[in-house]
Amino acid sequence: TSSRTQWWRDGHFGMFMHFGMYAAYGGEYRRPDGTVCRTWPGEWIKNNCQIPWPEYEAKAATFNPTGFDANAVIGAAKAAGEKYLVITAKHHDGFAMWPTAVNDWNIHDRTPFKRDILAELATAARAQGLKLGLYYSILDWHDPDAQPGSSNYAAYLGRMRAQLKELLTNYGDIAVLWFDGNNYTDQEGAKVEAYVRQLSPKTMIDDRVGMQRALDGDFHTPENEILDAPVDGQLWESCVTMNDSWGYRFFDDNYKSATTLTRNLVGIAASGGNYLLNVGPDERGMIPQPQLDRMAQIGSWMNTNGPA
Ligand code: JFZ
């Protein structure tokens, strides 16, 4: 294992943040005929509730999370003992949480909010000594050329590369690129991996850059699963939800206890893995209180029992 990954192996613990304009739905879609669709997980609402694009885009125009406070977010992460943050720059709905120049389906051009969430988090993370990682969905429901079987998929891949270049050059050091939603070949994945390495050699890349995890990337990504033995050779990071969803759902009260979440951390670290614990800010941009409470409780355990 190399010094390039030292910070990540030493830290063991990071924050995952699923935040996009889907938070404006809070997990529930009211159809024009009055019937209701609730979705699991929250960030899949466009797809699961089959919301027509014009309606989904109109919802984006109401997304105004003025309560979002990057310094508070990073402060809460730091107090919990987390060393890095991975935020959904773009999820499957294709909506960019930064003012991308590649298309207008982004927080600047389509919402009254307009602020650059990534710039705010990058500044706050740097100020408080945490590292910044970005989740990027290769699957993109919004871009017509990104659809499976598209004869113009290469055009989408060009736009994806342009967005990755923005992400890797405009926000300082990007510690992690967390790809997801892969729907291309491993050959294509290998090219994307090489592209990222050339732009930003130190950035750690997850194994979802390739299809069905055939490419190793820098680390393996089990999900809501805690491997119980050290895994030789391959670094791994388990991402975990505190309740039942990644993206915010106002009715999701099925929380794991702080004790369970703390034991997850201890068990994962003991098996040589990393723990990426998710939060899902609401439509106001606020991390739900039960999630903040659990982070504070983990932090208090860390203060007493954690590494110096
Ligand atoms: C993906 C996303 O679809 C989901 O919205 C969320 O972002 C999650 C972290 O990642 O969902 C997956 C991806 C991979 C598996 C399961 C769900 N998997 O390999 O078991």
XYZ file of C-alpha atoms and ligand atoms in Angstrom:
328
model
C 0.000 0.000 0.000
C 1.252 3.394 -0.949
C 1.658 6.722 0.812
C -0.909 8.088 -1.622
C -3.603 6.275 0.371
C -2.079 6.747 3.831
C -4.491 9.458 5.017
C -7.442 7.313 4.016
C -6.159 4.136 5.706
C -5.268 6.069 8.866
C -8.553 7.932 9.103
C -10.989 5.007 8.728
C -14.014 7.289 8.960
C -15.736 9.698 6.575
C -19.055 11.366 5.892
C -21.161 10.435 2.880
C -23.671 13.089 1.858
C -26.564 12.433 -0.522
C -27.821 15.868 -1.423
C -29.535 16.869 -4.624
C -32.717 18.578 -5.785
C -34.594 15.323 -5.039
C -34.438 16.505 -1.417
C -37.198 18.955 -2.403
C -39.573 15.956 -2.607
C -38.577 14.546 0.768
C -39.256 11.064 -0.622
C -42.872 11.695 -1.561
C -44.385 12.625 -4.926
C -47.975 13.832 -5.199
C -49.259 13.116 -8.701
C -51.431 15.656 -10.527
C -54.422 13.342 -9.845
C -53.783 13.563 -6.086
C -52.432 10.056 -5.544
C -49.167 9.690 -3.666
C -45.970 7.802 -4.406
C -43.383 7.225 -1.704
C -39.977 6.069 -2.821
C -37.065 4.072 -1.532
C -34.428 5.310 -1.603
C -35.181 9.037 -1.667
C -32.761 9.921 -4.467
C -34.505 7.453 -6.818
C -37.830 9.305 -6.791
C -37.682 10.453 -10.426
C -37.326 6.880 -11.578
C -39.389 5.017 -8.979
C -42.381 7.350 -9.121
C -42.032 7.887 -12.872
C -42.140 11.650 -12.552
C -42.284 13.279 -16.010
C -39.236 15.453 -16.739
C -41.190 18.710 -17.044
C -42.541 18.165 -13.524
C -39.193 17.139 -12.112
C -37.536 20.159 -13.692
C -40.256 22.432 -12.317
C -39.498 20.996 -8.872
C -35.846 21.978 -9.320
C -37.028 25.561 -9.737
C -38.386 25.382 -6.157
C -35.188 23.936 -4.666
C -33.851 26.629 -2.352
C -31.884 25.046 0.522
C -30.843 28.335 2.133
C -30.216 26.569 5.453
C -27.206 24.788 4.001
C -24.139 25.749 6.016
C -20.918 24.142 4.832
C -18.977 25.219 7.926
C -21.588 23.617 10.180
C -21.588 20.430 8.100
C -17.821 20.118 8.189
C -17.794 21.065 11.880
C -20.244 18.267 12.674
C -18.197 15.807 10.634
C -15.004 16.823 12.390
C -16.616 16.594 15.834
C -17.746 13.050 15.003
C -14.171 12.087 14.170
C -14.683 11.960 10.417
C -11.655 12.822 8.293
C -13.234 13.284 4.902
C -16.481 13.995 3.116
C -17.908 12.469 -0.061
C -20.761 14.566 -1.472
C -22.973 13.656 -4.431
C -21.780 16.181 -7.032
C -24.114 14.497 -9.528
C -26.483 11.621 -8.812
C -28.455 9.483 -11.308
C -30.856 12.343 -12.112
C -27.893 14.100 -13.733
C -28.429 17.292 -11.724
C -25.119 19.046 -11.009
C -24.683 20.575 -7.553
C -22.138 22.990 -9.010
C -22.399 25.575 -11.828
C -21.161 23.268 -14.576
C -20.560 24.843 -17.983
C -21.300 21.524 -19.690
C -25.097 21.845 -19.516
C -27.730 23.935 -17.751
C -29.148 21.094 -15.629
C -27.436 22.426 -12.538
C -27.929 24.260 -9.282
C -26.875 27.614 -10.728
C -29.018 27.679 -13.858
C -32.158 25.906 -12.607
C -32.710 26.954 -9.007
C -33.254 30.213 -7.140
C -30.505 29.063 -4.756
C -27.663 29.450 -7.270
C -24.881 28.918 -4.714
C -22.033 26.517 -5.481
C -22.354 23.768 -2.867
C -19.040 22.217 -3.883
C -17.074 25.464 -3.586
C -18.563 26.094 -0.153
C -17.711 22.592 1.051
C -14.214 22.733 -0.445
C -13.475 25.989 1.390
C -14.943 24.785 4.686
C -13.206 21.406 4.492
C -9.844 23.015 3.771
C -10.296 25.482 6.644
C -11.110 22.704 9.122
C -8.595 20.135 7.894
C -10.917 17.589 6.287
C -10.501 16.166 2.809
C -13.105 16.512 0.090
C -14.349 13.671 -2.102
C -16.955 13.732 -4.843
C -19.537 11.122 -5.838
C -20.220 11.155 -9.580
C -22.920 9.022 -11.188
C -21.999 7.689 -14.605
C -25.614 6.658 -15.072
C -27.472 9.822 -16.087
C -31.252 9.738 -16.588
C -31.372 13.316 -17.870
C -28.863 13.371 -20.711
C -30.550 11.774 -23.766
C -27.207 10.475 -25.064
C -26.482 8.676 -21.779
C -29.361 6.229 -22.129
C -28.497 2.524 -22.548
C -28.305 1.641 -26.230
C -27.870 5.262 -27.303
C -26.064 5.543 -30.627
C -24.503 8.739 -29.337
C -23.162 7.497 -26.003
C -19.683 8.737 -26.971
C -21.026 12.304 -26.927
C -22.220 11.770 -23.358
C -18.830 10.364 -22.369
C -17.250 13.536 -23.745
C -19.514 15.661 -21.561
C -18.778 13.421 -18.596
C -15.038 13.956 -19.099
C -15.623 17.710 -19.341
C -17.516 17.645 -16.045
C -14.820 15.535 -14.388
C -12.239 18.069 -15.528
C -14.257 20.865 -13.900
C -14.510 18.885 -10.686
C -10.808 18.034 -10.614
C -9.509 21.490 -11.480
C -11.873 24.058 -9.903
C -12.107 22.929 -6.273
C -8.541 22.337 -5.107
C -7.429 18.826 -4.209
C -10.123 16.224 -4.682
C -9.189 13.371 -2.366
C -11.695 10.827 -3.686
C -13.746 10.332 -6.824
C -16.554 7.975 -5.923
C -18.064 6.731 -9.176
C -21.400 4.957 -9.200
C -24.153 3.863 -11.555
C -21.874 2.446 -14.150
C -23.558 1.337 -17.372
C -20.622 1.006 -19.734
C -17.926 -1.565 -20.394
C -14.803 -2.180 -18.332
C -12.742 -0.968 -21.269
C -14.522 2.359 -21.030
C -14.059 2.328 -17.262
C -10.327 1.790 -17.636
C -10.149 4.816 -19.916
C -12.061 6.976 -17.454
C -9.776 5.807 -14.673
C -6.689 6.716 -16.740
C -8.203 10.112 -17.544
C -8.734 10.902 -13.869
C -5.249 9.684 -12.907
C -3.678 11.916 -15.527
C -5.630 14.982 -14.332
C -5.211 14.281 -10.644
C -2.729 11.514 -9.774
C -3.393 11.534 -6.032
C -7.175 11.215 -6.196
C -8.425 7.874 -4.904
C -10.935 6.144 -7.171
C -13.518 3.555 -6.117
C -14.112 0.245 -7.855
C -17.464 1.322 -9.306
C -15.592 3.077 -12.101
C -15.798 -0.275 -13.903
C -18.676 -2.629 -14.562
C -19.554 -5.120 -11.814
C -16.440 -4.158 -9.891
C -14.139 -5.848 -12.401
C -11.789 -2.902 -12.193
C -10.203 -2.560 -8.786
C -9.810 1.186 -8.620
C -8.174 2.051 -5.296
C -10.813 0.544 -3.050
C -13.773 -1.805 -2.931
C -17.214 -0.494 -1.920
C -19.489 -2.875 -0.014
C -22.777 -1.207 0.830
C -24.605 -1.404 4.152
C -22.395 -4.392 4.776
C -19.613 -4.839 7.269
C -16.944 -7.280 6.189
C -15.944 -9.289 9.227
C -12.422 -10.162 8.232
C -9.488 -8.118 7.002
C -9.393 -8.328 3.236
C -5.952 -8.898 1.804
C -4.614 -6.544 -0.767
C -7.716 -4.560 -1.582
C -8.610 -1.506 0.459
C -12.306 -1.314 1.261
C -14.849 1.170 2.456
C -18.331 0.310 3.612
C -20.979 2.962 3.051
C -23.871 2.866 5.509
C -27.157 4.694 6.028
C -28.332 5.758 9.501
C -31.968 5.112 8.566
C -33.323 3.358 5.452
C -32.393 5.841 2.743
C -29.430 7.777 1.366
C -31.390 10.794 0.114
C -33.731 12.608 2.545
C -37.231 11.199 3.230
C -39.297 13.104 5.785
C -41.080 9.922 6.953
C -37.981 7.778 7.410
C -37.647 7.247 11.155
C -36.121 3.796 11.098
C -32.830 4.817 12.682
C -30.056 2.573 13.871
C -28.917 3.431 17.371
C -25.765 5.435 18.024
C -24.395 2.312 19.723
C -24.918 0.215 16.588
C -23.386 2.905 14.399
C -20.387 3.209 16.716
C -19.898 -0.564 16.799
C -19.947 -0.497 13.000
C -17.044 1.917 13.046
C -15.056 -0.132 15.534
C -15.713 -3.386 13.686
C -14.870 -1.958 10.312
C -11.671 -0.320 11.550
C -10.676 -3.581 13.245
C -11.057 -5.348 9.907
C -8.929 -2.779 8.146
C -11.769 -1.016 6.365
C -13.186 2.470 6.149
C -16.640 3.620 7.225
C -18.515 6.128 5.098
C -21.540 7.125 7.163
C -24.317 8.814 5.236
C -26.301 11.958 5.928
C -29.136 13.279 3.770
C -29.876 17.002 4.135
C -33.519 18.022 3.779
C -35.142 20.474 1.366
C -33.851 23.373 3.485
C -30.307 22.023 3.276
C -30.300 20.973 6.935
C -28.981 17.624 8.139
C -31.909 16.008 10.023
C -31.534 16.255 13.803
C -31.539 12.460 14.428
C -28.518 12.230 12.126
C -26.704 15.092 13.872
C -27.486 13.492 17.232
C -25.942 10.198 16.182
C -22.828 11.904 14.854
C -22.454 13.784 18.139
C -22.754 10.531 20.088
C -20.142 8.829 17.929
C -17.919 11.870 18.487
C -18.296 11.576 22.205
C -17.295 7.905 22.063
C -14.313 8.856 19.886
C -13.206 11.495 22.372
C -13.107 8.960 25.161
C -11.985 5.847 23.316
C -10.802 6.786 19.865
C -7.322 7.377 18.476
C -5.405 10.293 19.978
C -26.144 3.222 -5.599
C -27.156 4.288 -5.932
O -28.068 3.809 -6.890
C -27.865 4.739 -4.679
O -28.781 5.764 -4.997
C -26.853 5.246 -3.675
O -26.186 6.393 -4.203
C -25.868 4.133 -3.363
C -24.757 4.591 -2.446
O -25.271 3.630 -4.561
O -26.868 2.064 -5.293
C -26.264 0.880 -5.277
C -25.076 0.627 -5.870
C -24.496 -0.629 -5.764
C -25.144 -1.603 -5.051
C -26.357 -1.345 -4.459
C -26.922 -0.108 -4.578
N -24.568 -2.849 -4.901
O -23.542 -3.145 -5.524
O -25.048 -3.655 -4.088
